[in-house]
Amino acid sequence: MRITTKTGDKGQTSLFGGSRVDKDHIRVECNGLMDELNSRIGMIRVSLAEDNDWHDGLIQIQTDIMAMMSHIATPSDCPKENKKKHPTEGLQKLENWVVELNDKLSEEKLAFILPGGNQISALCHLARTAARTAERKLVSLSKADGILEYILNYVNRMSDLFFLLAYDAMKEAGDNPDKWMLFPSQK
């Protein structure tokens, strides 16, 4: 596989199945947002201690994102079958992780928190917001040409997960998250 092919020099790229589209096509834009999300998750991984138990779960999510990107790049009228596995098992693992974190943080009064706190928490918030951005564009794609339903479910759960991971990162470090207050004087 060659990285530089020069076939995109005029602003077009190929989707799965070979059709050519402009680089601002909604499928290409969705994959760009998923790629950005995946890169943000990579930043979390490299910032964690080597013995952190999040590593395997984050690698699973990154792998699942790559599979989802393959399906996002497949137009509904594609004559060729995309045989990439649907990461529905990964969605179940992600949902289990969300439940586990909810249980772990059940003593906390979860609230809107200000992004930041510590490096890991801030990186989790960046991943959370990237997931939300990707989700909005994926909804537009689902209306325009359709995508597999599990992709929307998966991306929606990811934003929940990264909110909980941000909160957990603060608690594990012994920090108190800065909770957003509608009326700060009511602390």
CSV table of C-alpha atoms in Angstrom, one decimal:
chain,number,residue,atom,x,y,z
A,1,MET,CA,0.0,0.0,0.0
A,2,ARG,CA,1.4,3.4,-1.0
A,3,ILE,CA,0.6,6.4,1.2
A,4,THR,CA,1.2,9.0,-1.5
A,5,THR,CA,-0.8,8.3,-4.6
A,6,LYS,CA,-1.6,11.8,-5.8
A,7,THR,CA,-5.2,10.7,-6.6
A,8,GLY,CA,-6.6,13.1,-4.1
A,9,ASP,CA,-4.7,16.2,-5.3
A,10,LYS,CA,-7.9,17.6,-7.0
A,11,GLY,CA,-10.0,17.3,-3.8
A,12,GLN,CA,-11.5,13.9,-4.3
A,13,THR,CA,-11.1,10.5,-2.6
A,14,SER,CA,-12.5,7.0,-2.8
A,15,LEU,CA,-15.1,5.4,-0.7
A,16,PHE,CA,-15.4,1.7,-0.1
A,17,GLY,CA,-16.3,0.1,-3.3
A,18,GLY,CA,-14.4,2.5,-5.4
A,19,SER,CA,-16.8,5.4,-6.0
A,20,ARG,CA,-15.0,8.8,-6.0
A,21,VAL,CA,-16.4,11.7,-4.0
A,22,ASP,CA,-15.3,15.2,-3.0
A,23,LYS,CA,-13.2,15.3,0.2
A,24,ASP,CA,-16.0,17.4,1.9
A,25,HIS,CA,-18.5,14.6,1.3
A,26,ILE,CA,-20.5,13.8,4.4
A,27,ARG,CA,-19.1,10.3,4.7
A,28,VAL,CA,-15.5,11.6,4.4
A,29,GLU,CA,-16.3,14.3,7.0
A,30,CYS,CA,-17.7,11.7,9.4
A,31,ASN,CA,-14.6,9.6,9.0
A,32,GLY,CA,-12.4,12.6,9.6
A,33,LEU,CA,-14.3,13.3,12.9
A,34,MET,CA,-14.0,9.6,13.9
A,35,ASP,CA,-10.3,9.7,13.1
A,36,GLU,CA,-9.9,12.8,15.3
A,37,LEU,CA,-11.8,11.1,18.1
A,38,ASN,CA,-9.5,8.0,17.8
A,39,SER,CA,-6.4,10.3,17.9
A,40,ARG,CA,-7.7,11.9,21.1
A,41,ILE,CA,-8.2,8.5,22.7
A,42,GLY,CA,-4.6,7.7,21.7
A,43,MET,CA,-3.5,10.8,23.6
A,44,ILE,CA,-5.3,9.5,26.7
A,45,ARG,CA,-3.6,6.1,26.3
A,46,VAL,CA,-0.1,7.6,26.1
A,47,SER,CA,-0.7,9.8,29.1
A,48,LEU,CA,-1.8,6.9,31.4
A,49,ALA,CA,0.6,5.1,33.7
A,50,GLU,CA,1.7,1.7,32.2
A,51,ASP,CA,-0.3,-0.2,34.8
A,52,ASN,CA,-3.5,1.7,34.3
A,53,ASP,CA,-6.4,-0.7,33.8
A,54,TRP,CA,-8.0,1.5,31.1
A,55,HIS,CA,-5.5,0.5,28.4
A,56,ASP,CA,-7.2,-2.6,27.1
A,57,GLY,CA,-10.6,-1.0,27.0
A,58,LEU,CA,-9.3,2.1,25.1
A,59,ILE,CA,-7.4,-0.2,22.6
A,60,GLN,CA,-10.7,-2.1,22.0
A,61,ILE,CA,-12.5,1.2,21.4
A,62,GLN,CA,-9.8,2.4,19.0
A,63,THR,CA,-10.0,-0.9,17.1
A,64,ASP,CA,-13.8,-0.7,16.9
A,65,ILE,CA,-13.6,2.9,15.6
A,66,MET,CA,-11.4,1.7,12.8
A,67,ALA,CA,-14.0,-1.0,11.9
A,68,MET,CA,-16.8,1.6,12.1
A,69,MET,CA,-14.9,3.9,9.8
A,70,SER,CA,-14.8,1.2,7.2
A,71,HIS,CA,-18.6,1.0,7.4
A,72,ILE,CA,-19.0,4.8,7.4
A,73,ALA,CA,-17.0,4.8,4.2
A,74,THR,CA,-19.4,2.3,2.6
A,75,PRO,CA,-22.3,4.0,0.6
A,76,SER,CA,-25.7,2.5,0.9
A,77,ASP,CA,-25.7,1.7,-2.9
A,78,CYS,CA,-22.2,0.1,-2.8
A,79,PRO,CA,-22.2,-2.9,-5.1
A,80,LYS,CA,-19.4,-4.5,-3.1
A,81,GLU,CA,-20.1,-6.1,0.3
A,82,ASN,CA,-18.1,-4.7,3.2
A,83,LYS,CA,-17.0,-7.8,5.2
A,84,LYS,CA,-15.5,-5.9,8.1
A,85,LYS,CA,-16.8,-7.3,11.3
A,86,HIS,CA,-19.4,-5.0,13.0
A,87,PRO,CA,-18.0,-4.4,16.5
A,88,THR,CA,-21.3,-5.1,18.3
A,89,GLU,CA,-19.3,-7.1,20.9
A,90,GLY,CA,-17.2,-4.0,21.5
A,91,LEU,CA,-20.4,-2.0,22.0
A,92,GLN,CA,-21.4,-4.5,24.8
A,93,LYS,CA,-18.0,-4.2,26.4
A,94,LEU,CA,-18.2,-0.4,26.3
A,95,GLU,CA,-21.7,-0.5,27.8
A,96,ASN,CA,-20.4,-2.8,30.5
A,97,TRP,CA,-17.6,-0.3,31.3
A,98,VAL,CA,-20.2,2.5,31.6
A,99,VAL,CA,-22.2,0.4,34.0
A,100,GLU,CA,-19.0,-0.4,36.0
A,101,LEU,CA,-18.1,3.3,36.3
A,102,ASN,CA,-21.6,4.3,37.2
A,103,ASP,CA,-21.5,1.7,40.0
A,104,LYS,CA,-18.0,2.8,41.1
A,105,LEU,CA,-19.1,6.5,41.2
A,106,SER,CA,-22.6,5.7,42.7
A,107,GLU,CA,-21.6,7.5,45.9
A,108,GLU,CA,-20.8,10.7,44.0
A,109,LYS,CA,-23.4,13.2,43.2
A,110,LEU,CA,-22.7,13.3,39.5
A,111,ALA,CA,-23.2,16.8,38.0
A,112,PHE,CA,-22.0,18.9,35.1
A,113,ILE,CA,-18.3,19.5,35.8
A,114,LEU,CA,-16.0,22.1,34.3
A,115,PRO,CA,-13.6,20.4,31.8
A,116,GLY,CA,-10.1,20.2,33.2
A,117,GLY,CA,-9.1,19.3,36.6
A,118,ASN,CA,-6.0,17.2,35.7
A,119,GLN,CA,-4.4,16.1,32.5
A,120,ILE,CA,-6.2,12.8,32.1
A,121,SER,CA,-9.6,14.3,33.0
A,122,ALA,CA,-9.0,17.1,30.5
A,123,LEU,CA,-8.0,14.6,27.8
A,124,CYS,CA,-11.2,12.6,28.5
A,125,HIS,CA,-13.3,15.7,28.1
A,126,LEU,CA,-11.6,16.3,24.7
A,127,ALA,CA,-12.5,12.8,23.7
A,128,ARG,CA,-16.1,13.3,25.0
A,129,THR,CA,-16.6,16.5,23.0
A,130,ALA,CA,-15.0,14.9,19.9
A,131,ALA,CA,-17.5,12.0,20.2
A,132,ARG,CA,-20.4,14.4,20.4
A,133,THR,CA,-19.2,16.3,17.4
A,134,ALA,CA,-18.8,13.0,15.4
A,135,GLU,CA,-22.3,11.9,16.6
A,136,ARG,CA,-24.0,15.1,15.3
A,137,LYS,CA,-22.5,14.6,11.9
A,138,LEU,CA,-23.2,10.9,11.9
A,139,VAL,CA,-26.9,11.7,12.6
A,140,SER,CA,-26.8,13.9,9.5
A,141,LEU,CA,-25.3,11.1,7.5
A,142,SER,CA,-27.9,8.6,8.8
A,143,LYS,CA,-30.6,11.0,7.5
A,144,ALA,CA,-28.9,11.5,4.1
A,145,ASP,CA,-27.8,8.0,3.2
A,146,GLY,CA,-28.0,5.7,6.2
A,147,ILE,CA,-25.5,4.1,8.4
A,148,LEU,CA,-25.6,1.0,10.6
A,149,GLU,CA,-27.5,1.7,13.8
A,150,TYR,CA,-24.9,0.3,16.1
A,151,ILE,CA,-22.5,3.1,15.0
A,152,LEU,CA,-24.8,5.8,16.4
A,153,ASN,CA,-25.3,3.7,19.6
A,154,TYR,CA,-21.6,3.2,20.0
A,155,VAL,CA,-20.6,6.8,19.6
A,156,ASN,CA,-23.4,8.0,21.9
A,157,ARG,CA,-22.1,5.6,24.6
A,158,MET,CA,-18.5,6.8,24.1
A,159,SER,CA,-19.4,10.3,25.1
A,160,ASP,CA,-21.0,8.9,28.3
A,161,LEU,CA,-17.9,6.8,28.9
A,162,PHE,CA,-15.5,9.7,28.6
A,163,PHE,CA,-17.6,11.8,30.9
A,164,LEU,CA,-17.4,9.1,33.5
A,165,LEU,CA,-13.7,8.5,32.9
A,166,ALA,CA,-13.0,12.2,33.3
A,167,TYR,CA,-14.9,12.1,36.6
A,168,ASP,CA,-13.1,8.9,37.7
A,169,ALA,CA,-9.7,10.4,36.8
A,170,MET,CA,-10.3,13.3,39.1
A,171,LYS,CA,-11.5,11.0,42.0
A,172,GLU,CA,-8.6,8.6,41.6
A,173,ALA,CA,-6.1,11.5,41.8
A,174,GLY,CA,-7.9,12.7,45.0
A,175,ASP,CA,-9.1,15.8,43.2
A,176,ASN,CA,-12.6,17.2,43.5
A,177,PRO,CA,-14.1,18.1,40.1
A,178,ASP,CA,-15.1,21.7,39.7
A,179,LYS,CA,-18.9,21.3,39.5
A,180,TRP,CA,-20.8,23.7,37.3
A,181,MET,CA,-23.3,25.7,39.3
A,182,LEU,CA,-26.1,27.7,37.8
A,183,PHE,CA,-25.9,30.0,40.7
A,184,PRO,CA,-22.3,29.9,42.0
A,185,SER,CA,-23.3,31.8,45.2
A,186,GLN,CA,-25.3,28.8,46.3
A,187,LYS,CA,-22.2,26.6,47.0
